[in-house]
Every structure is written in C-alpha cells, then in structure tokens.
Amino acid sequence: MRREFIKLFDDIMELATKYDPSEVEGKWYQYWLEHGLFKSVPDGREPYTIVIPPPNVTGVLHMGHMLNNTIQDILVRRARMTGRNACWVPGTDHASIATEAKVVAKLAAGGIGKSDLTREEFLEHAWDWTREHGGIILEQLKKLGASCDWDRTCFTMDGKRSESVIRVFVDLFNKGKIYRGVRMVNWDPKALTALSDEEVIYREQKGKLYYLRYRLDGGEGGYAVVATTRPETIMGDTAMCINPNDPKNRHLRGKKVIVPLVNRVIPVIEDDYVDIEFGTGCLKVTPAHDVNDYMLGEKYSLPSIDIFNDDGTISPAGEIYIGMDRFDVRTRIVKDLEAAGLLEKVEDYTNKVGFSERTDVPIEPKLSMQWFLKMEALAAPALEAVMDGTIRFYPAKFKNTYRHWMENIKDWCISRQLWWGHRIPAYYLPEGGYVVAGTEDEALRLARAKSGDGGLTLADLRQDGDCLDTWFSSWLWPISVFDGINNPDNGDINYYYPTNDLVTAPEIIFFWVARMIMSGFEYRDKPCFRNVYFTGIVRDKLGRKMSKSLGNSPDPIQLMDKYGADGVRMGMLLSSPAGNDLPFDETLCEQGRNFNNKIWNALRLVKGWEVADDAPQPDSARVAVEWFDARLAAAMEQVGGELGKYRISEALMTVYKLFWDEFSSWYLEMVKPAYQQPVDSATYRATLAFFEKLAWLLHPFMPFITEEVWQSISERRPGESLMVMQMPDVAERNEPLVADFEVVKQIVAGVRSVRLERNIPNREALVLHVVSGGHNHRHDAVIAKMCNLENIVRAAKEVSAAPFMVGTAEYAVPLGGAIDVDGEIAKMEQEITYLEGFLQSVMKKLGNEKFVANAKPEVVANERKKQADAESKIKTLRESVAKLVIND
C-alpha cells in the first residue's frame, strides 16, 4: 500500500512541545495591528459598534477593567466573524477630580502649592502629567487582546470632544435648560468642589446623638432640648422648629430660644415636617448646612449663616472655633457644652453619612453658586426608551433601579470648582450680568450687544473660573467619538450610530448610562445604543470588593504574564454571569491555562499522525465524523443563542465542554489510529476541519491560542487571520444522531466500569451481549473500538456475565469464569433500592392533583416516562437477581 506521509518529522517539529503564551500573544497582536485587522471604515455591511467606557486617563488596568473589556472584545470579535463591520472605539476620560488631585499631590511633593501657580501654569503641569501617564492603560488593554480601532482613539479633552462639550453647553443654555443659581449642593472639602447627588456614597456610621439645651429667651427660665448628630453646626442655627401637632412641645409656640455658646436668639417655628418621635421633637434649623433645613429656611424666609470655609474649617461667620476643622470642633464643642451645663445627654446612634465618591471624605451640604442642568424634560424620552424595550438592559432587573431614579430625578449640578476640565463658557460683564458663548469673539459680540457698550474689549470680560463635571463630557461619548455634535451629518455618525452594545458596571447607571441615553435623544433623536450589559463587581474569595486599600486585588499584568491573556480571560468569564458579582479565584486562571495546554496537546496529537491517502476510512471513524459534525452544528447554534442573550459565561462553557469532553475525550479517541498505524486521509481532513471550526467558535473568548492553532493547521497567505474568517459551513442539526451517541457513551462507560471493577486490561478483547431492550447496531463499530470488543450480539445473559443497564436496555459482558454471585446480587439490590426511592418521589408528584392539573403537559409526560423507565429497570434487575439465586 502506497502511503503519502503528510506533515512528517520536520513539520511536526514546528509545533512547540509546550504552549508558551509569552511567545505567541505579542506576536499575533502585532500581526493583527500590522495588517489593519482592527480598523473599520463605513461600507455596505451592517455595522456593529461599541464605544469603550473611557477609563481615567491616568489610570492603570484593574480587575474590573479586565472583565469589562474582555466581554467587549468577545462581542466585537464575534460580530466581526459573523459578517458585520465591527468598530470598537477606544479612549480615555480626563477625570477632573482624580487627575487634578494627582497633579496637586505631585506639585506638593516638590514644594509647590496650587495657589502658587496661575491657572495656565497649573494646566501645563496637568497636561504634562496626562501625556506622561495617559497611554498606559490603553497599552495594557492591548496585552489583554482588545481589538479596538486604535486609529479612532479619543480623549474627552481632545480638540473635537472639547468643542462638542462647549457647543452642547451653549445650546442647552440657549434652550433655557442650563441655569445659574445659589443652591444647596454636596461639597467635597478635600477636592474643594461641588458634587452631583450621584457622586455621593451613603454609608452607615456608628456615631452619637447629642441632646443640647437651648435656653428660653425672655428670662422665663427653662430650656428646650434638641437632639442632633452634628453639634458643630449650632453656630449656623437660625431657628428651632416643632411640629404643630406635638402636644409635648406646645408650650414652645411663639417663643424664642438662645443658641448655646454663641447666644444668638432665634425663633421657634412650626412645621409638620418635624418627626414627633425623633429625639425630643425639637429640630435645630441650620439652612446653610442641611438640605431639609434649607427648604425650611426658604419656606419661612430664615437667614442663612455659612459657618464653613471650603476646606471644612470654621469661617469667621461661625464666631467661635474659627479656623478649626469641623471634626475637631465636634470634639471640642461637646466638652464646652458640658462645661456650660448645656449638654443633657449623649446616646449611641447609627445613621447614614454621605461620602465623596472620589476622595472618600464626608461631604458637607453647602449653599453655593453653581450651574445646573434641568433634567425633567431630558429624562422623559430616556425613561420611556428603557421601559418600552427600545433599549434593553441585561439583566433586566436593573430596569426598576433605572425607573426609580429617573422618576425622581433632580437637576444636575454641572459645575466643579476645578481647573482641570472644560472651562464653563460664561463671561461676566464689568457692570454685572453675563453671556454664554462658544468662543471669545462670540462672547465679546454678545457682551457688547447686551451692555450697549461697543467699546468693550476681551480684557473687560471675565470668564467663569469653574469647570464642567467630567460626566458632562462623557455623557456625549457615543456621539462625540464620531464627531456627531460638531458635524451632525458626517459619514461616520450616520453609519455607526446608534451603537449596538454598551458594557458597563451598574454603579454608574446614573452617572453615565442614563445621561448618555438622554443626550442621544436630545441630539440625535435616537437611542445611543440598543443593549446595555451590566457586569458584576469583581470580589475576592471572601466576598470583599477588590480594592487597592484592602490589598486584595491581583495585578492584571502579572496575572497575564503568569497564565497568558487567554488564560486570564477565561478565568474571568468562568464565574461572571451578567449583573452578578464575580468571586474571582486565581485558580480559575490556572484552569484557563490548562485549557490552552489541552488545545495545544490535541493539535500536536493530530498533527503527529501519519496519513495514508489510499487507506479506506473505517466505519468507526466515518460514524464518529458524522456524529461530531452534528454535535458541532448543535453547539454552534447553542453558542449563538447564548451570546444573543448575553449569556457570555454560558457560551464559553458550551465551547469548553464541546472541546474538552466531546472533541478531545470522545471524538479523538474514536478516530485516532492504532499504535504506529496511519490514519486515513478522509478522517484526517475531517479532523483538521473540525479543529478549524472549533478554533473559530472559541476565538472571541481566547483569541491568541486560536489564531496560533488556525495558522498551524495549514499554510496561510500573508494577512490572513482567523479573526476575520466568516462562519464556517456546518452540517444540518441531527438531534436523533446526537441522542443516539449519548446512549453509545453510556454503553462504553458501562463496559469500562466492568473492566475497572474486574481489573480486566484494556488490551484484552471482550464480547458484549445485548440481553434485553432496544439497541441500534449502526454505531457498533464505534462501541467496539472504544471498548476493544470482538463482537456485539444479542444473547441471553450468562450466569457468569457482568450486567449493566443503559436506559431500559440490559447489557452483559461474559466473563467466562466464576463470578462473585453475592457481590453481584448486592450491587443489583442496591440499585433496586435507589430506583424504588426515585420511583416513590415520582409517584408522589404524579399523585398530586394540583401538579397534574397545572403543570405543562410535556412536564407531566416526562414524569410518566420517568415512572415507566424506573419500573422497567426494577423489573429487569429483579429478574437478574432471581436468575443468579436459582443458579447459585
């Protein structure tokens, strides 16, 4: 027989003995870049678009980024491989508060204070810092395998994005949606800026409730007692309030009281806002430092005394403790009140305290002149789009969270007292008033028109010193990355917008997701994306959120160096269903690395076979090829369905099991040639074709090893890549064949159990008897090969045979000698006991009239089938026991 040996020794040597990610991953990423495989330009194909949630420009990769960007890359690669024009736009966020804080810290380390510099000088330092650190996280994403169109990289403070932000501010101002006014805001005493409500994190704190005595004015004697958690704010009290329906405080009606220590006389007012049951029912009213007190102050025209400087120290308006920090004052004032006989008692008390999301210091409610965006009208179409399914949330549970916030939305404080960011385009006139304009020339024109003074110059105007909230730039992101604000009819925005999917964390559903939806309807009259996939929070094995402060977050770069990017990607995905927290364990990355090795070893096995082009295909191999073709078709459909529902972890597990269990453990065992024998060319070609299809299916999840495998299977032309290969042809789904092979597996498992229990070597050929029940002889060749059987025949069970059951069919392996009758009877009786218990549970369910009446017909039918199968197995086993007893 003439043999043509394909892939001889020299070719085999090309495949490394062990898969080494460090030699593979960088090589293929550079290959993809050099051949422009991530690039996208508008064409006739259906677009698929994702915009990256822009990480902080000075940030580095953390585990949350790893999870988020792995999922995005899977979606983008899958879209690219299914014929769509995939465009993944990367970029970074200027992160006003975080970046300014880092620059200030760096300057302070060099002995320079922010106040020592002009605004322009400070911004030079900030830009230097950004240029030095700004590209780090994007380079780290490349190591992960992110297939972004890097030519489209954007920055929220680059030219086009900055122009977009200013245009939108001017437009919304001209529409009457942006206004300026003194309002109660959340003040960050560390960052020295106002915050929006969404930037405040409330945490339960164990504190104290202080009962303070306010003497009655007018020489009457006596006092009213107020319970407060913040005695340090009494210097700002301008009234006491009681509930008009509170009988215990009725004697205070119309009275005045004296604020402790500062001795200010304040009126007692009445309002049913006061909770009669809290404390004593008397409320100190501090309009400048409490949101609810501010509303009472507005209602009753109370004066407002701001006792705090911007840094949280006491201002001269506080009269006492001037210059002391607010928390130092709390300690001191309690001692002074006690010394003055004005502290009645102190109780332990737990309440919720607002902390700055950025600096993690307690915020200070503060009256401040700020810029606000009216939200109610903007929110209406954005709420409707999510509730009617125009925009879909995965998982859907976040719709209720979104709805609650949108229905109770407040105006957005968009100004920040910072220098790093988009400066508010408002210009103040010398004689009062202001104009809003996109350019200095336009501001001058408007100022001259408003003032009637044609001699005004730019030097006469003063631009507002505040910056816009960082989110005011990122809310435009899906539009601005395609320059859709400045050029609303350009080719990119018309082709790529609306985007398809957004992958983000649920904690920024209000900061970012909701606001992007609003801007989409305001400026494109369309939703900005179709689907939102919410990732979970990455936690450690103890359930704690990973963070630098806890020291429980591994370095993603070190993980990728140790396990390879593919291994880490798989490890992240193995336990991250949408919206649920991810209990990360490094052993999952090890499992990912092991899977890499499994794939590589399988490839080396197949590529190491000798191939005879004139050898006939064995029946076992022919049937195995038919089966795996059908199994692959079913898996491809299943994976497509799971990805369509954003069940990404489940999709990966489907492919994992298909390769590890079905392909490696079953198919390759069915078709591999005997020791030192060649494989026929038909089976070899089919096996390589399966390998290519498996690589295609797995590529979005593990792009590097699959590219290496695909390139190793056959010679490719320069520029060819698996990542742009379209869906391969697969066989029609054949459910009966797949189901038949599940029976084949059980028969093989039964024979192997007999070998194991009887210590029969695999090299010793056996015979298999079909004792009773149905058996499909079409697959006997596979069973015979996998079990080393001489024959499979229907025959009566011999006394010395070892029986086993598959479904309701009984099989037996003749052993040709004495068997342990007692042992066999004991095993069968144990199985009978189990089946009787199982049958009892089924009968109990079928005996429940409500279950039978209300369950779906197919569910009831399945239970009846379980009953019949169990009864049949019990009958067969009892007959087998009886025969052994008779012949013993």
PDB file of C-alpha atoms in Angstrom, residues 231-378:
ATOM      1  CA  PRO A 231     -23.336  69.794  67.351  1.00  0.00           C
ATOM      2  CA  GLU A 232     -20.538  71.564  65.432  1.00  0.00           C
ATOM      3  CA  THR A 233     -23.164  73.280  63.245  1.00  0.00           C
ATOM      4  CA  ILE A 234     -25.089  75.074  66.002  1.00  0.00           C
ATOM      5  CA  MET A 235     -23.268  78.303  65.127  1.00  0.00           C
ATOM      6  CA  GLY A 236     -25.332  78.322  61.926  1.00  0.00           C
ATOM      7  CA  ASP A 237     -28.719  77.807  63.633  1.00  0.00           C
ATOM      8  CA  THR A 238     -31.311  80.429  62.705  1.00  0.00           C
ATOM      9  CA  ALA A 239     -34.500  78.811  64.093  1.00  0.00           C
ATOM     10  CA  MET A 240     -35.900  75.955  66.127  1.00  0.00           C
ATOM     11  CA  CYS A 241     -38.805  74.011  64.650  1.00  0.00           C
ATOM     12  CA  ILE A 242     -41.546  71.965  66.323  1.00  0.00           C
ATOM     13  CA  ASN A 243     -44.468  70.029  64.911  1.00  0.00           C
ATOM     14  CA  PRO A 244     -47.765  71.903  65.465  1.00  0.00           C
ATOM     15  CA  ASN A 245     -49.407  68.556  66.330  1.00  0.00           C
ATOM     16  CA  ASP A 246     -46.905  67.722  69.077  1.00  0.00           C
ATOM     17  CA  PRO A 247     -48.553  68.214  72.486  1.00  0.00           C
ATOM     18  CA  LYS A 248     -45.323  67.806  74.460  1.00  0.00           C
ATOM     19  CA  ASN A 249     -43.779  70.908  72.824  1.00  0.00           C
ATOM     20  CA  ARG A 250     -46.907  73.053  72.666  1.00  0.00           C
ATOM     21  CA  HIS A 251     -45.513  75.315  75.383  1.00  0.00           C
ATOM     22  CA  LEU A 252     -42.802  76.470  72.954  1.00  0.00           C
ATOM     23  CA  ARG A 253     -45.239  78.026  70.484  1.00  0.00           C
ATOM     24  CA  GLY A 254     -44.383  81.646  69.735  1.00  0.00           C
ATOM     25  CA  LYS A 255     -41.296  81.536  71.925  1.00  0.00           C
ATOM     26  CA  LYS A 256     -37.687  82.307  71.162  1.00  0.00           C
ATOM     27  CA  VAL A 257     -34.667  80.331  72.283  1.00  0.00           C
ATOM     28  CA  ILE A 258     -30.949  81.051  72.661  1.00  0.00           C
ATOM     29  CA  VAL A 259     -28.390  79.090  70.656  1.00  0.00           C
ATOM     30  CA  PRO A 260     -25.859  77.558  73.081  1.00  0.00           C
ATOM     31  CA  LEU A 261     -22.403  79.162  73.339  1.00  0.00           C
ATOM     32  CA  VAL A 262     -22.988  81.777  70.590  1.00  0.00           C
ATOM     33  CA  ASN A 263     -26.025  83.177  72.458  1.00  0.00           C
ATOM     34  CA  ARG A 264     -27.968  84.070  69.307  1.00  0.00           C
ATOM     35  CA  VAL A 265     -31.709  84.497  69.832  1.00  0.00           C
ATOM     36  CA  ILE A 266     -33.742  82.506  67.280  1.00  0.00           C
ATOM     37  CA  PRO A 267     -37.482  81.984  66.800  1.00  0.00           C
ATOM     38  CA  VAL A 268     -39.416  78.771  67.338  1.00  0.00           C
ATOM     39  CA  ILE A 269     -41.330  77.972  64.131  1.00  0.00           C
ATOM     40  CA  GLU A 270     -43.900  75.248  63.473  1.00  0.00           C
ATOM     41  CA  ASP A 271     -43.987  72.785  60.594  1.00  0.00           C
ATOM     42  CA  ASP A 272     -45.372  69.262  60.239  1.00  0.00           C
ATOM     43  CA  TYR A 273     -42.077  68.250  58.578  1.00  0.00           C
ATOM     44  CA  VAL A 274     -40.680  67.629  62.086  1.00  0.00           C
ATOM     45  CA  ASP A 275     -40.782  63.984  63.222  1.00  0.00           C
ATOM     46  CA  ILE A 276     -42.504  63.996  66.631  1.00  0.00           C
ATOM     47  CA  GLU A 277     -40.887  60.670  67.545  1.00  0.00           C
ATOM     48  CA  PHE A 278     -37.268  61.627  66.788  1.00  0.00           C
ATOM     49  CA  GLY A 279     -35.316  62.848  69.791  1.00  0.00           C
ATOM     50  CA  THR A 280     -37.370  65.367  71.713  1.00  0.00           C
ATOM     51  CA  GLY A 281     -39.428  66.556  68.760  1.00  0.00           C
ATOM     52  CA  CYS A 282     -37.449  69.813  68.614  1.00  0.00           C
ATOM     53  CA  LEU A 283     -35.375  70.415  65.477  1.00  0.00           C
ATOM     54  CA  LYS A 284     -32.475  72.865  65.132  1.00  0.00           C
ATOM     55  CA  VAL A 285     -32.702  74.600  61.737  1.00  0.00           C
ATOM     56  CA  THR A 286     -29.374  75.308  60.009  1.00  0.00           C
ATOM     57  CA  PRO A 287     -30.337  76.433  56.487  1.00  0.00           C
ATOM     58  CA  ALA A 288     -26.775  76.714  55.183  1.00  0.00           C
ATOM     59  CA  HIS A 289     -25.721  73.171  56.125  1.00  0.00           C
ATOM     60  CA  ASP A 290     -28.619  70.751  55.747  1.00  0.00           C
ATOM     61  CA  VAL A 291     -30.765  70.084  52.689  1.00  0.00           C
ATOM     62  CA  ASN A 292     -34.031  69.803  54.592  1.00  0.00           C
ATOM     63  CA  ASP A 293     -33.217  72.794  56.794  1.00  0.00           C
ATOM     64  CA  TYR A 294     -32.512  74.755  53.619  1.00  0.00           C
ATOM     65  CA  MET A 295     -36.072  74.031  52.422  1.00  0.00           C
ATOM     66  CA  LEU A 296     -37.471  75.157  55.767  1.00  0.00           C
ATOM     67  CA  GLY A 297     -35.355  78.286  55.528  1.00  0.00           C
ATOM     68  CA  GLU A 298     -36.750  79.074  52.086  1.00  0.00           C
ATOM     69  CA  LYS A 299     -40.302  78.429  53.287  1.00  0.00           C
ATOM     70  CA  TYR A 300     -40.060  80.670  56.365  1.00  0.00           C
ATOM     71  CA  SER A 301     -37.570  83.264  54.998  1.00  0.00           C
ATOM     72  CA  LEU A 302     -34.926  82.404  57.584  1.00  0.00           C
ATOM     73  CA  PRO A 303     -31.432  83.896  57.366  1.00  0.00           C
ATOM     74  CA  SER A 304     -28.671  81.537  56.278  1.00  0.00           C
ATOM     75  CA  ILE A 305     -25.279  81.546  58.019  1.00  0.00           C
ATOM     76  CA  ASP A 306     -22.499  79.640  56.251  1.00  0.00           C
ATOM     77  CA  ILE A 307     -20.107  78.716  59.039  1.00  0.00           C
ATOM     78  CA  PHE A 308     -17.692  76.611  56.978  1.00  0.00           C
ATOM     79  CA  ASN A 309     -14.782  77.537  54.774  1.00  0.00           C
ATOM     80  CA  ASP A 310     -14.411  75.484  51.597  1.00  0.00           C
ATOM     81  CA  ASP A 311     -11.908  73.173  53.295  1.00  0.00           C
ATOM     82  CA  GLY A 312     -14.266  72.257  56.145  1.00  0.00           C
ATOM     83  CA  THR A 313     -12.798  74.591  58.736  1.00  0.00           C
ATOM     84  CA  ILE A 314     -14.888  77.126  60.654  1.00  0.00           C
ATOM     85  CA  SER A 315     -15.215  80.526  58.972  1.00  0.00           C
ATOM     86  CA  PRO A 316     -15.451  83.906  60.760  1.00  0.00           C
ATOM     87  CA  ALA A 317     -19.240  83.684  60.343  1.00  0.00           C
ATOM     88  CA  GLY A 318     -19.169  80.884  62.905  1.00  0.00           C
ATOM     89  CA  GLU A 319     -17.958  83.364  65.552  1.00  0.00           C
ATOM     90  CA  ILE A 320     -16.179  80.687  67.634  1.00  0.00           C
ATOM     91  CA  TYR A 321     -13.647  77.933  66.842  1.00  0.00           C
ATOM     92  CA  ILE A 322     -12.572  79.920  63.767  1.00  0.00           C
ATOM     93  CA  GLY A 323     -10.039  78.016  61.652  1.00  0.00           C
ATOM     94  CA  MET A 324     -10.589  74.660  63.380  1.00  0.00           C
ATOM     95  CA  ASP A 325     -11.526  71.561  61.378  1.00  0.00           C
ATOM     96  CA  ARG A 326     -15.197  70.577  61.605  1.00  0.00           C
ATOM     97  CA  PHE A 327     -14.495  67.222  63.294  1.00  0.00           C
ATOM     98  CA  ASP A 328     -12.061  68.736  65.773  1.00  0.00           C
ATOM     99  CA  VAL A 329     -14.797  71.243  66.598  1.00  0.00           C
ATOM    100  CA  ARG A 330     -17.247  68.394  67.287  1.00  0.00           C
ATOM    101  CA  THR A 331     -14.913  67.001  69.940  1.00  0.00           C
ATOM    102  CA  ARG A 332     -14.220  70.414  71.447  1.00  0.00           C
ATOM    103  CA  ILE A 333     -17.783  71.766  71.441  1.00  0.00           C
ATOM    104  CA  VAL A 334     -19.145  68.724  73.279  1.00  0.00           C
ATOM    105  CA  LYS A 335     -16.701  69.415  76.120  1.00  0.00           C
ATOM    106  CA  ASP A 336     -17.586  73.127  76.135  1.00  0.00           C
ATOM    107  CA  LEU A 337     -21.330  72.408  76.126  1.00  0.00           C
ATOM    108  CA  GLU A 338     -20.906  70.001  79.014  1.00  0.00           C
ATOM    109  CA  ALA A 339     -18.864  72.557  80.941  1.00  0.00           C
ATOM    110  CA  ALA A 340     -21.592  75.157  80.370  1.00  0.00           C
ATOM    111  CA  GLY A 341     -24.320  72.801  81.552  1.00  0.00           C
ATOM    112  CA  LEU A 342     -25.891  72.781  78.114  1.00  0.00           C
ATOM    113  CA  LEU A 343     -25.352  69.097  77.262  1.00  0.00           C
ATOM    114  CA  GLU A 344     -28.161  66.967  78.625  1.00  0.00           C
ATOM    115  CA  LYS A 345     -27.011  63.514  77.460  1.00  0.00           C
ATOM    116  CA  VAL A 346     -25.285  61.574  74.671  1.00  0.00           C
ATOM    117  CA  GLU A 347     -26.563  58.340  73.076  1.00  0.00           C
ATOM    118  CA  ASP A 348     -25.080  55.901  70.601  1.00  0.00           C
ATOM    119  CA  TYR A 349     -26.677  56.357  67.226  1.00  0.00           C
ATOM    120  CA  THR A 350     -26.255  54.815  63.760  1.00  0.00           C
ATOM    121  CA  ASN A 351     -27.074  56.934  60.740  1.00  0.00           C
ATOM    122  CA  LYS A 352     -26.164  57.230  57.071  1.00  0.00           C
ATOM    123  CA  VAL A 353     -23.417  59.688  56.193  1.00  0.00           C
ATOM    124  CA  GLY A 354     -22.647  60.879  52.675  1.00  0.00           C
ATOM    125  CA  PHE A 355     -19.079  60.404  51.441  1.00  0.00           C
ATOM    126  CA  SER A 356     -17.428  61.783  48.338  1.00  0.00           C
ATOM    127  CA  GLU A 357     -17.211  59.057  45.699  1.00  0.00           C
ATOM    128  CA  ARG A 358     -13.806  60.391  44.652  1.00  0.00           C
ATOM    129  CA  THR A 359     -11.995  61.439  47.833  1.00  0.00           C
ATOM    130  CA  ASP A 360     -13.878  59.317  50.398  1.00  0.00           C
ATOM    131  CA  VAL A 361     -14.332  62.167  52.867  1.00  0.00           C
ATOM    132  CA  PRO A 362     -17.704  63.109  54.399  1.00  0.00           C
ATOM    133  CA  ILE A 363     -19.410  65.670  52.197  1.00  0.00           C
ATOM    134  CA  GLU A 364     -20.684  68.946  53.574  1.00  0.00           C
ATOM    135  CA  PRO A 365     -24.111  70.268  52.489  1.00  0.00           C
ATOM    136  CA  LYS A 366     -23.345  73.835  51.482  1.00  0.00           C
ATOM    137  CA  LEU A 367     -25.070  76.781  49.868  1.00  0.00           C
ATOM    138  CA  SER A 368     -23.144  77.673  46.774  1.00  0.00           C
ATOM    139  CA  MET A 369     -23.484  79.487  43.452  1.00  0.00           C
ATOM    140  CA  GLN A 370     -23.384  76.753  40.827  1.00  0.00           C
ATOM    141  CA  TRP A 371     -24.506  75.873  37.307  1.00  0.00           C
ATOM    142  CA  PHE A 372     -27.351  73.384  36.893  1.00  0.00           C
ATOM    143  CA  LEU A 373     -28.946  71.429  34.049  1.00  0.00           C
ATOM    144  CA  LYS A 374     -32.720  70.934  34.143  1.00  0.00           C
ATOM    145  CA  MET A 375     -33.320  67.195  33.892  1.00  0.00           C
ATOM    146  CA  GLU A 376     -37.037  66.501  33.921  1.00  0.00           C
ATOM    147  CA  ALA A 377     -37.690  67.078  30.201  1.00  0.00           C
ATOM    148  CA  LEU A 378     -34.453  65.337  29.195  1.00  0.00           C
TER     149      LEU A 378
END
